[in-house]
PDB file of C-alpha atoms in Angstrom:
ATOM      1  CA  MET A  28     187.308   1.962  66.318  1.00  0.00           C
ATOM      2  CA  ASP A  29     184.202   0.329  64.274  1.00  0.00           C
ATOM      3  CA  LEU A  30     183.387  -2.546  62.981  1.00  0.00           C
ATOM      4  CA  ASN A  31     184.816  -2.220  59.173  1.00  0.00           C
ATOM      5  CA  GLN A  32     187.872  -0.703  60.972  1.00  0.00           C
ATOM      6  CA  MET A  33     188.424  -3.526  62.729  1.00  0.00           C
ATOM      7  CA  ARG A  34     187.296  -6.186  59.008  1.00  0.00           C
ATOM      8  CA  VAL A  35     189.786  -4.252  56.739  1.00  0.00           C
ATOM      9  CA  PHE A  36     192.368  -4.301  59.851  1.00  0.00           C
ATOM     10  CA  LEU A  37     192.296  -8.020  59.925  1.00  0.00           C
ATOM     11  CA  GLN A  38     191.864  -8.355  56.324  1.00  0.00           C
ATOM     12  CA  VAL A  39     195.614  -6.306  55.669  1.00  0.00           C
ATOM     13  CA  ALA A  40     197.534  -8.958  59.064  1.00  0.00           C
ATOM     14  CA  GLN A  41     196.325 -11.287  56.903  1.00  0.00           C
ATOM     15  CA  GLN A  42     197.038 -10.669  53.284  1.00  0.00           C
ATOM     16  CA  GLU A  43     200.920  -8.570  54.826  1.00  0.00           C
ATOM     17  CA  SER A  44     199.429  -6.471  52.006  1.00  0.00           C
ATOM     18  CA  PHE A  45     197.488  -2.908  51.087  1.00  0.00           C
ATOM     19  CA  ASP A  46     196.283  -3.149  47.951  1.00  0.00           C
ATOM     20  CA  LYS A  47     195.247  -7.114  47.722  1.00  0.00           C
ATOM     21  CA  VAL A  48     192.727  -5.466  50.905  1.00  0.00           C
ATOM     22  CA  ALA A  49     192.083  -2.321  48.336  1.00  0.00           C
ATOM     23  CA  GLN A  50     191.531  -4.677  45.408  1.00  0.00           C
ATOM     24  CA  LYS A  51     189.073  -6.758  48.002  1.00  0.00           C
ATOM     25  CA  ASN A  52     186.767  -3.855  48.548  1.00  0.00           C
ATOM     26  CA  TYR A  53     186.471  -2.166  45.883  1.00  0.00           C
ATOM     27  CA  VAL A  54     188.344   1.050  47.086  1.00  0.00           C
ATOM     28  CA  SER A  55     192.062   2.948  46.827  1.00  0.00           C
ATOM     29  CA  GLN A  56     194.681   1.452  48.491  1.00  0.00           C
ATOM     30  CA  ARG A  57     195.314   4.735  49.457  1.00  0.00           C
ATOM     31  CA  ALA A  58     191.908   4.678  51.965  1.00  0.00           C
ATOM     32  CA  VAL A  59     192.526   1.704  53.020  1.00  0.00           C
ATOM     33  CA  SER A  60     196.126   2.976  54.341  1.00  0.00           C
ATOM     34  CA  GLN A  61     194.259   5.760  55.769  1.00  0.00           C
ATOM     35  CA  LEU A  62     192.255   3.887  57.814  1.00  0.00           C
ATOM     36  CA  VAL A  63     194.404   1.477  59.271  1.00  0.00           C
ATOM     37  CA  LYS A  64     196.737   4.452  60.255  1.00  0.00           C
ATOM     38  CA  ARG A  65     193.164   5.838  61.869  1.00  0.00           C
ATOM     39  CA  LEU A  66     193.282   3.009  63.959  1.00  0.00           C
ATOM     40  CA  GLU A  67     196.721   2.680  64.889  1.00  0.00           C
ATOM     41  CA  ASN A  68     196.002   6.374  66.445  1.00  0.00           C
ATOM     42  CA  GLU A  69     193.243   5.529  67.943  1.00  0.00           C
ATOM     43  CA  VAL A  70     194.281   2.845  70.000  1.00  0.00           C
ATOM     44  CA  ASN A  71     198.073   4.691  70.018  1.00  0.00           C
ATOM     45  CA  VAL A  72     199.992   1.616  69.215  1.00  0.00           C
ATOM     46  CA  LYS A  73     201.747   1.321  65.962  1.00  0.00           C
ATOM     47  CA  LEU A  74     200.655  -2.223  64.473  1.00  0.00           C
ATOM     48  CA  PHE A  75     202.113  -2.932  61.494  1.00  0.00           C
ATOM     49  CA  CYS A  76     206.736  -2.480  60.752  1.00  0.00           C
ATOM     50  CA  ARG A  77     206.603  -0.653  57.215  1.00  0.00           C
ATOM     51  CA  LYS A  78     208.610  -1.194  54.090  1.00  0.00           C
ATOM     52  CA  SER A  79     209.193   0.237  50.936  1.00  0.00           C
ATOM     53  CA  ASN A  80     207.446  -2.955  49.316  1.00  0.00           C
ATOM     54  CA  SER A  81     206.217  -4.223  52.280  1.00  0.00           C
ATOM     55  CA  ILE A  82     204.412  -4.693  55.727  1.00  0.00           C
ATOM     56  CA  SER A  83     204.102  -6.430  58.758  1.00  0.00           C
ATOM     57  CA  LEU A  84     202.047  -6.933  62.535  1.00  0.00           C
ATOM     58  CA  THR A  85     204.615  -5.934  65.599  1.00  0.00           C
ATOM     59  CA  PRO A  86     204.504  -8.077  67.924  1.00  0.00           C
ATOM     60  CA  ALA A  87     201.162  -5.457  69.767  1.00  0.00           C
ATOM     61  CA  GLY A  88     199.748  -6.210  66.035  1.00  0.00           C
ATOM     62  CA  VAL A  89     200.581 -10.237  66.050  1.00  0.00           C
ATOM     63  CA  PHE A  90     198.702  -9.561  69.984  1.00  0.00           C
ATOM     64  CA  PHE A  91     196.175  -7.093  68.572  1.00  0.00           C
ATOM     65  CA  ALA A  92     194.546  -9.867  65.020  1.00  0.00           C
ATOM     66  CA  GLN A  93     194.475 -11.913  67.391  1.00  0.00           C
ATOM     67  CA  ARG A  94     191.711 -10.786  69.679  1.00  0.00           C
ATOM     68  CA  VAL A  95     189.917  -8.641  67.362  1.00  0.00           C
ATOM     69  CA  GLU A  96     189.610 -12.108  65.008  1.00  0.00           C
ATOM     70  CA  GLU A  97     187.694 -13.723  68.377  1.00  0.00           C
ATOM     71  CA  TYR A  98     186.207 -10.440  68.491  1.00  0.00           C
ATOM     72  CA  LEU A  99     184.642 -10.306  64.691  1.00  0.00           C
ATOM     73  CA  ASN A 100     184.008 -14.429  65.460  1.00  0.00           C
ATOM     74  CA  SER A 101     182.087 -13.495  68.479  1.00  0.00           C
ATOM     75  CA  ILE A 102     180.246 -10.611  67.413  1.00  0.00           C
ATOM     76  CA  GLY A 103     179.491 -12.311  63.507  1.00  0.00           C
ATOM     77  CA  SER A 104     177.156 -15.648  65.939  1.00  0.00           C
ATOM     78  CA  THR A 105     175.490 -13.244  68.083  1.00  0.00           C
ATOM     79  CA  ILE A 106     174.606 -11.550  64.954  1.00  0.00           C
ATOM     80  CA  ASN A 107     173.227 -15.557  63.395  1.00  0.00           C
ATOM     81  CA  VAL A 108     171.670 -15.929  66.842  1.00  0.00           C
ATOM     82  CA  MET A 109     169.504 -12.754  67.173  1.00  0.00           C
ATOM     83  CA  LYS A 110     168.544 -12.954  63.041  1.00  0.00           C
ATOM     84  CA  ARG A 111     167.627 -16.673  63.598  1.00  0.00           C
ATOM     85  CA  ILE A 112     165.387 -15.592  67.158  1.00  0.00           C
ATOM     86  CA  ASP A 113     164.274 -12.407  64.681  1.00  0.00           C
ATOM     87  CA  ARG A 114     162.650 -15.319  62.064  1.00  0.00           C
ATOM     88  CA  GLU A 115     158.609 -15.690  61.884  1.00  0.00           C
ATOM     89  CA  GLY A 116     158.075 -18.839  63.950  1.00  0.00           C
ATOM     90  CA  ASP A 117     161.015 -19.331  65.147  1.00  0.00           C
ATOM     91  CA  LEU A 118     160.887 -20.481  69.658  1.00  0.00           C
ATOM     92  CA  ASN A 119     163.253 -19.981  71.581  1.00  0.00           C
ATOM     93  CA  LEU A 120     163.981 -22.339  75.231  1.00  0.00           C
ATOM     94  CA  LYS A 121     166.496 -21.418  77.895  1.00  0.00           C
ATOM     95  CA  VAL A 122     167.023 -24.561  79.807  1.00  0.00           C
ATOM     96  CA  GLY A 123     168.917 -24.705  82.820  1.00  0.00           C
ATOM     97  CA  TYR A 124     170.741 -28.186  84.577  1.00  0.00           C
ATOM     98  CA  PHE A 125     172.807 -29.079  87.654  1.00  0.00           C
ATOM     99  CA  SER A 126     176.275 -30.302  86.554  1.00  0.00           C
ATOM    100  CA  ILE A 127     177.817 -32.611  83.578  1.00  0.00           C
ATOM    101  CA  PHE A 128     176.302 -35.762  84.693  1.00  0.00           C
ATOM    102  CA  ASP A 129     172.004 -34.397  83.517  1.00  0.00           C
ATOM    103  CA  GLY A 130     173.918 -31.620  81.375  1.00  0.00           C
ATOM    104  CA  VAL A 131     175.369 -34.565  79.096  1.00  0.00           C
ATOM    105  CA  LEU A 132     171.170 -35.545  79.533  1.00  0.00           C
ATOM    106  CA  MET A 133     169.531 -32.663  78.086  1.00  0.00           C
ATOM    107  CA  ARG A 134     172.684 -32.496  75.477  1.00  0.00           C
ATOM    108  CA  ASP A 135     171.787 -35.437  74.449  1.00  0.00           C
ATOM    109  CA  LEU A 136     168.405 -34.775  74.726  1.00  0.00           C
ATOM    110  CA  ILE A 137     168.553 -31.463  72.383  1.00  0.00           C
ATOM    111  CA  LEU A 138     170.521 -33.040  69.838  1.00  0.00           C
ATOM    112  CA  SER A 139     167.910 -35.607  69.243  1.00  0.00           C
ATOM    113  CA  TYR A 140     165.306 -32.831  68.464  1.00  0.00           C
ATOM    114  CA  THR A 141     167.290 -30.462  66.527  1.00  0.00           C
ATOM    115  CA  ARG A 142     168.937 -34.023  64.085  1.00  0.00           C
ATOM    116  CA  ALA A 143     164.840 -34.366  63.857  1.00  0.00           C
ATOM    117  CA  LYS A 144     163.877 -31.359  62.221  1.00  0.00           C
ATOM    118  CA  VAL A 145     160.968 -30.515  64.425  1.00  0.00           C
ATOM    119  CA  ASN A 146     159.329 -26.886  62.587  1.00  0.00           C
ATOM    120  CA  PRO A 147     158.938 -24.861  64.635  1.00  0.00           C
ATOM    121  CA  THR A 148     162.581 -24.738  64.590  1.00  0.00           C
ATOM    122  CA  ILE A 149     163.227 -24.173  68.464  1.00  0.00           C
ATOM    123  CA  HIS A 150     166.392 -21.993  69.567  1.00  0.00           C
ATOM    124  CA  PHE A 151     167.948 -23.712  72.932  1.00  0.00           C
ATOM    125  CA  SER A 152     170.225 -21.836  74.961  1.00  0.00           C
ATOM    126  CA  THR A 153     171.551 -22.738  78.831  1.00  0.00           C
ATOM    127  CA  ILE A 154     172.235 -22.723  81.815  1.00  0.00           C
ATOM    128  CA  GLU A 155     174.453 -24.844  84.223  1.00  0.00           C
ATOM    129  CA  GLU A 156     173.802 -23.255  88.014  1.00  0.00           C
ATOM    130  CA  SER A 157     173.121 -24.721  92.127  1.00  0.00           C
ATOM    131  CA  VAL A 158     169.807 -27.027  92.600  1.00  0.00           C
ATOM    132  CA  GLU A 159     168.362 -23.623  94.662  1.00  0.00           C
ATOM    133  CA  HIS A 160     168.908 -21.551  91.431  1.00  0.00           C
ATOM    134  CA  LEU A 161     167.674 -23.732  88.894  1.00  0.00           C
ATOM    135  CA  LEU A 162     164.490 -23.767  91.050  1.00  0.00           C
ATOM    136  CA  ALA A 163     164.815 -20.104  92.069  1.00  0.00           C
ATOM    137  CA  ASP A 164     165.332 -19.495  88.394  1.00  0.00           C
ATOM    138  CA  LEU A 165     162.263 -20.931  87.349  1.00  0.00           C
ATOM    139  CA  SER A 166     159.360 -19.847  89.890  1.00  0.00           C
ATOM    140  CA  LEU A 167     161.233 -16.197  88.724  1.00  0.00           C
ATOM    141  CA  SER A 168     160.704 -18.008  84.240  1.00  0.00           C
ATOM    142  CA  LYS A 169     163.864 -16.391  83.795  1.00  0.00           C
ATOM    143  CA  VAL A 170     164.385 -19.848  82.797  1.00  0.00           C
ATOM    144  CA  ASP A 171     161.697 -22.553  80.778  1.00  0.00           C
ATOM    145  CA  CYS A 172     162.664 -25.912  82.871  1.00  0.00           C
ATOM    146  CA  GLY A 173     165.645 -27.755  84.331  1.00  0.00           C
ATOM    147  CA  PHE A 174     167.080 -31.138  84.237  1.00  0.00           C
ATOM    148  CA  ILE A 175     167.608 -32.181  88.235  1.00  0.00           C
ATOM    149  CA  ASN A 176     168.707 -35.842  89.984  1.00  0.00           C
ATOM    150  CA  ASN A 177     166.118 -36.488  92.957  1.00  0.00           C
ATOM    151  CA  TYR A 178     168.111 -39.368  94.923  1.00  0.00           C
ATOM    152  CA  GLY A 179     166.257 -38.370  97.958  1.00  0.00           C
ATOM    153  CA  GLU A 180     163.657 -35.672  99.521  1.00  0.00           C
ATOM    154  CA  TYR A 181     162.727 -32.447  98.477  1.00  0.00           C
ATOM    155  CA  HIS A 182     161.795 -30.895 101.619  1.00  0.00           C
ATOM    156  CA  PHE A 183     161.932 -26.929 100.460  1.00  0.00           C
ATOM    157  CA  ILE A 184     160.466 -27.576  96.344  1.00  0.00           C
ATOM    158  CA  ASN A 185     156.658 -25.809  96.604  1.00  0.00           C
ATOM    159  CA  ARG A 186     155.156 -28.232  94.668  1.00  0.00           C
ATOM    160  CA  SER A 187     152.087 -26.991  93.552  1.00  0.00           C
ATOM    161  CA  LEU A 188     153.946 -25.210  91.353  1.00  0.00           C
ATOM    162  CA  PHE A 189     156.227 -27.516  89.514  1.00  0.00           C
ATOM    163  CA  ASN A 190     155.779 -30.356  87.537  1.00  0.00           C
ATOM    164  CA  PHE A 191     158.218 -33.242  87.727  1.00  0.00           C
ATOM    165  CA  VAL A 192     158.272 -35.750  84.718  1.00  0.00           C
ATOM    166  CA  ASP A 193     160.639 -38.652  84.833  1.00  0.00           C
ATOM    167  CA  VAL A 194     162.963 -38.863  82.377  1.00  0.00           C
ATOM    168  CA  TYR A 195     165.803 -41.248  83.018  1.00  0.00           C
ATOM    169  CA  GLU A 196     166.110 -44.081  85.914  1.00  0.00           C
ATOM    170  CA  ASN A 197     169.448 -45.858  87.308  1.00  0.00           C
ATOM    171  CA  GLU A 198     171.327 -45.994  90.416  1.00  0.00           C
ATOM    172  CA  MET A 199     174.062 -44.568  92.038  1.00  0.00           C
ATOM    173  CA  VAL A 200     177.516 -45.788  92.715  1.00  0.00           C
ATOM    174  CA  LEU A 201     180.286 -44.772  95.045  1.00  0.00           C
ATOM    175  CA  ALA A 202     183.527 -44.027  93.411  1.00  0.00           C
ATOM    176  CA  ILE A 203     186.147 -45.135  95.541  1.00  0.00           C
ATOM    177  CA  SER A 204     190.262 -45.093  94.753  1.00  0.00           C
ATOM    178  CA  ARG A 205     192.608 -47.860  93.801  1.00  0.00           C
ATOM    179  CA  LEU A 206     194.765 -47.065  97.274  1.00  0.00           C
ATOM    180  CA  ASN A 207     191.214 -47.029  99.204  1.00  0.00           C
ATOM    181  CA  PRO A 208     190.651 -51.023 100.950  1.00  0.00           C
ATOM    182  CA  LEU A 209     187.471 -50.704 100.067  1.00  0.00           C
ATOM    183  CA  SER A 210     187.728 -51.389  96.636  1.00  0.00           C
ATOM    184  CA  GLU A 211     188.520 -54.573  96.528  1.00  0.00           C
ATOM    185  CA  LYS A 212     185.251 -55.020  98.167  1.00  0.00           C
ATOM    186  CA  THR A 213     182.050 -55.777  95.469  1.00  0.00           C
ATOM    187  CA  LEU A 214     179.075 -53.978  97.665  1.00  0.00           C
ATOM    188  CA  ILE A 215     180.185 -51.742  99.394  1.00  0.00           C
ATOM    189  CA  THR A 216     177.968 -51.105 103.139  1.00  0.00           C
ATOM    190  CA  GLU A 217     176.336 -48.123 105.108  1.00  0.00           C
ATOM    191  CA  ASN A 218     179.105 -49.229 107.710  1.00  0.00           C
ATOM    192  CA  ASP A 219     181.849 -49.294 104.650  1.00  0.00           C
ATOM    193  CA  LEU A 220     181.172 -45.208 104.403  1.00  0.00           C
ATOM    194  CA  ILE A 221     182.120 -45.016 108.863  1.00  0.00           C
ATOM    195  CA  GLY A 222     185.558 -42.486 108.620  1.00  0.00           C
ATOM    196  CA  ASN A 223     185.354 -42.497 104.929  1.00  0.00           C
ATOM    197  CA  GLN A 224     184.911 -38.565 103.659  1.00  0.00           C
ATOM    198  CA  LEU A 225     182.189 -38.701 101.880  1.00  0.00           C
ATOM    199  CA  LEU A 226     182.521 -35.947  98.680  1.00  0.00           C
ATOM    200  CA  TYR A 227     179.396 -33.868  96.604  1.00  0.00           C
ATOM    201  CA  TYR A 228     179.507 -31.454  93.649  1.00  0.00           C
ATOM    202  CA  SER A 229     177.702 -28.300  93.724  1.00  0.00           C
ATOM    203  CA  THR A 230     178.636 -24.959  92.254  1.00  0.00           C
ATOM    204  CA  GLU A 231     177.884 -23.336  95.503  1.00  0.00           C
ATOM    205  CA  VAL A 232     177.268 -24.171  98.445  1.00  0.00           C
ATOM    206  CA  SER A 233     173.925 -26.416  98.357  1.00  0.00           C
ATOM    207  CA  ASP A 234     171.974 -27.316 101.532  1.00  0.00           C
ATOM    208  CA  TYR A 235     169.931 -29.505  99.300  1.00  0.00           C
ATOM    209  CA  MET A 236     172.590 -31.834  97.887  1.00  0.00           C
ATOM    210  CA  ARG A 237     173.897 -31.948 101.153  1.00  0.00           C
ATOM    211  CA  GLU A 238     170.893 -33.428 102.609  1.00  0.00           C
ATOM    212  CA  THR A 239     169.954 -35.546 100.116  1.00  0.00           C
ATOM    213  CA  PHE A 240     172.927 -36.873 100.296  1.00  0.00           C
ATOM    214  CA  LEU A 241     171.989 -38.083 103.892  1.00  0.00           C
ATOM    215  CA  GLU A 242     168.790 -39.121 103.432  1.00  0.00           C
ATOM    216  CA  THR A 243     170.199 -42.018 100.894  1.00  0.00           C
ATOM    217  CA  ILE A 244     172.438 -42.670 103.710  1.00  0.00           C
ATOM    218  CA  GLY A 245     170.396 -44.748 106.839  1.00  0.00           C
ATOM    219  CA  ASN A 246     172.126 -44.862 109.884  1.00  0.00           C
ATOM    220  CA  GLU A 247     171.103 -41.509 111.505  1.00  0.00           C
ATOM    221  CA  ASN A 248     173.415 -42.072 114.511  1.00  0.00           C
ATOM    222  CA  ILE A 249     176.919 -41.527 112.486  1.00  0.00           C
ATOM    223  CA  GLN A 250     178.869 -38.470 112.192  1.00  0.00           C
ATOM    224  CA  HIS A 251     179.784 -38.521 108.801  1.00  0.00           C
ATOM    225  CA  SER A 252     183.116 -36.338 107.288  1.00  0.00           C
ATOM    226  CA  ILE A 253     180.975 -34.453 104.592  1.00  0.00           C
ATOM    227  CA  LYS A 254     182.485 -32.149 102.087  1.00  0.00           C
ATOM    228  CA  ARG A 255     181.561 -30.227  98.575  1.00  0.00           C
ATOM    229  CA  VAL A 256     184.131 -29.287  96.186  1.00  0.00           C
ATOM    230  CA  SER A 257     182.713 -26.823  93.567  1.00  0.00           C
ATOM    231  CA  SER A 258     184.146 -28.435  91.003  1.00  0.00           C
ATOM    232  CA  ILE A 259     183.737 -32.678  88.813  1.00  0.00           C
ATOM    233  CA  GLU A 260     187.036 -31.904  87.892  1.00  0.00           C
ATOM    234  CA  GLN A 261     187.976 -31.603  91.137  1.00  0.00           C
ATOM    235  CA  LEU A 262     185.157 -34.168  92.387  1.00  0.00           C
ATOM    236  CA  MET A 263     186.936 -37.163  90.271  1.00  0.00           C
ATOM    237  CA  ILE A 264     190.540 -36.037  90.786  1.00  0.00           C
ATOM    238  CA  GLU A 265     190.332 -36.256  94.923  1.00  0.00           C
ATOM    239  CA  CYS A 266     188.683 -39.504  93.921  1.00  0.00           C
ATOM    240  CA  SER A 267     191.127 -40.679  92.475  1.00  0.00           C
ATOM    241  CA  LEU A 268     193.858 -39.649  95.623  1.00  0.00           C
ATOM    242  CA  GLY A 269     192.499 -41.580  97.700  1.00  0.00           C
ATOM    243  CA  SER A 270     190.554 -37.924  99.573  1.00  0.00           C
ATOM    244  CA  GLY A 271     186.678 -39.178  99.938  1.00  0.00           C
ATOM    245  CA  LEU A 272     184.497 -41.658  98.723  1.00  0.00           C
ATOM    246  CA  ALA A 273     181.975 -39.731  96.140  1.00  0.00           C
ATOM    247  CA  TYR A 274     177.993 -40.554  95.377  1.00  0.00           C
ATOM    248  CA  VAL A 275     177.600 -40.342  90.940  1.00  0.00           C
ATOM    249  CA  THR A 276     175.576 -41.564  88.537  1.00  0.00           C
ATOM    250  CA  LYS A 277     175.384 -44.634  86.860  1.00  0.00           C
ATOM    251  CA  GLY A 278     174.584 -45.076  82.678  1.00  0.00           C
ATOM    252  CA  LEU A 279     176.034 -40.964  82.971  1.00  0.00           C
ATOM    253  CA  TYR A 280     178.973 -40.297  84.683  1.00  0.00           C
ATOM    254  CA  GLU A 281     181.132 -42.633  81.652  1.00  0.00           C
ATOM    255  CA  ARG A 282     179.247 -40.497  79.052  1.00  0.00           C
ATOM    256  CA  SER A 283     181.064 -37.564  80.854  1.00  0.00           C
ATOM    257  CA  LEU A 284     183.850 -38.132  82.524  1.00  0.00           C
ATOM    258  CA  SER A 285     187.072 -39.918  80.853  1.00  0.00           C
ATOM    259  CA  CYS A 286     188.338 -43.524  81.738  1.00  0.00           C
ATOM    260  CA  ASP A 287     190.263 -43.271  85.085  1.00  0.00           C
ATOM    261  CA  PRO A 288     191.723 -45.743  85.474  1.00  0.00           C
ATOM    262  CA  ASN A 289     192.474 -44.872  89.457  1.00  0.00           C
ATOM    263  CA  LEU A 290     189.368 -45.338  89.925  1.00  0.00           C
ATOM    264  CA  VAL A 291     186.824 -48.071  91.145  1.00  0.00           C
ATOM    265  CA  PHE A 292     182.376 -47.270  91.607  1.00  0.00           C
ATOM    266  CA  ARG A 293     180.583 -49.801  93.141  1.00  0.00           C
ATOM    267  CA  LYS A 294     177.303 -50.519  94.346  1.00  0.00           C
ATOM    268  CA  ILE A 295     176.075 -49.422  97.609  1.00  0.00           C
ATOM    269  CA  LEU A 296     173.495 -51.617  99.802  1.00  0.00           C
ATOM    270  CA  SER A 297     171.668 -48.784 102.241  1.00  0.00           C
ATOM    271  CA  THR A 298     168.995 -50.139 105.269  1.00  0.00           C
ATOM    272  CA  LYS A 299     167.220 -46.732 105.075  1.00  0.00           C
ATOM    273  CA  GLU A 300     167.189 -45.848 100.757  1.00  0.00           C
ATOM    274  CA  ARG A 301     166.701 -47.828  97.159  1.00  0.00           C
ATOM    275  CA  GLN A 302     170.070 -46.435  95.870  1.00  0.00           C
ATOM    276  CA  ASN A 303     167.962 -45.240  92.722  1.00  0.00           C
ATOM    277  CA  TYR A 304     168.372 -41.834  91.286  1.00  0.00           C
ATOM    278  CA  ILE A 305     165.832 -40.414  88.833  1.00  0.00           C
ATOM    279  CA  MET A 306     166.873 -37.550  86.641  1.00  0.00           C
ATOM    280  CA  GLN A 307     163.862 -35.074  86.181  1.00  0.00           C
ATOM    281  CA  LEU A 308     163.009 -32.276  83.769  1.00  0.00           C
ATOM    282  CA  VAL A 309     161.395 -29.723  86.014  1.00  0.00           C
ATOM    283  CA  TYR A 310     159.434 -26.357  84.754  1.00  0.00           C
ATOM    284  CA  ARG A 311     156.152 -24.358  85.844  1.00  0.00           C
ATOM    285  CA  LYS A 312     152.815 -26.197  85.904  1.00  0.00           C
ATOM    286  CA  ASP A 313     151.854 -22.676  84.122  1.00  0.00           C
ATOM    287  CA  ASN A 314     154.577 -22.095  81.933  1.00  0.00           C
ATOM    288  CA  PRO A 315     152.566 -20.948  78.441  1.00  0.00           C
ATOM    289  CA  SER A 316     155.239 -22.016  76.219  1.00  0.00           C
ATOM    290  CA  LEU A 317     154.482 -23.496  72.844  1.00  0.00           C
ATOM    291  CA  ALA A 318     158.553 -24.631  72.655  1.00  0.00           C
ATOM    292  CA  LEU A 319     158.293 -26.398  75.988  1.00  0.00           C
ATOM    293  CA  LYS A 320     155.224 -28.037  74.606  1.00  0.00           C
ATOM    294  CA  LYS A 321     157.102 -29.194  71.940  1.00  0.00           C
ATOM    295  CA  PHE A 322     159.999 -29.911  73.352  1.00  0.00           C
ATOM    296  CA  GLY A 323     158.594 -32.380  75.645  1.00  0.00           C
ATOM    297  CA  LEU A 324     156.561 -34.354  73.005  1.00  0.00           C
ATOM    298  CA  ASN A 325     160.113 -34.624  71.040  1.00  0.00           C
ATOM    299  CA  LEU A 326     161.274 -35.962  74.104  1.00  0.00           C
ATOM    300  CA  GLN A 327     158.619 -38.319  74.441  1.00  0.00           C
ATOM    301  CA  SER A 328     159.006 -40.037  71.133  1.00  0.00           C
ATOM    302  CA  THR A 329     162.487 -39.889  71.780  1.00  0.00           C
ATOM    303  CA  ILE A 330     162.271 -42.037  74.878  1.00  0.00           C
ATOM    304  CA  GLN A 331     159.787 -44.212  73.955  1.00  0.00           C
ATOM    305  CA  ARG A 332     162.443 -45.761  70.564  1.00  0.00           C
ATOM    306  CA  SER A 333     165.653 -45.067  72.389  1.00  0.00           C
ATOM    307  CA  ASP A 334     166.657 -47.463  75.580  1.00  0.00           C
ATOM    308  CA  THR A 335     164.701 -51.139  75.320  1.00  0.00           C
ATOM    309  CA  SER A 336     166.466 -51.754  78.848  1.00  0.00           C
ATOM    310  CA  ARG A 337     163.074 -49.143  80.028  1.00  0.00           C
ATOM    311  CA  ARG A 338     165.759 -46.796  81.672  1.00  0.00           C
ATOM    312  CA  TRP A 339     164.221 -43.901  80.042  1.00  0.00           C
ATOM    313  CA  ARG A 340     160.795 -42.707  81.338  1.00  0.00           C
ATOM    314  CA  PHE A 341     158.075 -40.161  80.464  1.00  0.00           C
ATOM    315  CA  SER A 342     155.198 -38.757  81.789  1.00  0.00           C
ATOM    316  CA  PRO A 343     153.479 -36.834  80.516  1.00  0.00           C
ATOM    317  CA  LYS A 344     151.605 -33.947  83.044  1.00  0.00           C
TER     318      LYS A 344
END
């Protein structure tokens, strides 16, 4: 089975005619019919019902046509990307992110660069992974840069290896179900957290997320119940149902989550830590990537003109 067989099969499936496809491809009707027949023999499944004056797909043929269309679209897209990558002067940048919250920030900054039509073109690829994996991939140069949320302390990071660029700053707030009596309060204290399960998101077991979570709580003598959930959707559903409280990023969750009337969001008062977070762009200090440099310069200009409230920050290293 080759791409030409699949393309011709899909054309016949869409046109329901050997003759029309033959005319379109400047070949004989017999050639098209034989090509489709060889395909049927190869997969050992009848794909068309043939009548004297018409043809139509069998149920198996309908299923196969859908899959062939998806495959050809994917192949076409892949080939186009490869051609762009191969084009002289184009640059590539692989960017990692941890969650949908830093993901929307990353998305908007990439779109800003793309819309600015800066030359040469940068072809972006993105990957979502845990903070530990992202930093490991940065160390191994598997990704060029990444966006992470810093609202605690980095205990395991080799700071001599990385640059951390502050990009966006705002407050952490608690997502609370309206079923929880805490939803009636304007401000949440650390004592209010006692007896409530605290939820945090990570696709994998993450010591980083758990430890930074605990860093924001001032009372070290209290044993809090902390649970990891593996998707943002699960995190918000459990919050809505009153199964726990979740820290979320004010200013970013509004741009990435649909409004849930079952939730309220409240500021936290802490005796130990300011409840601010900083989204940071992280990259290796010795990364020579021209794409990274150009993206960083555009990032600086984007931040300078985007927000007069100074929530956006950029400090080039």
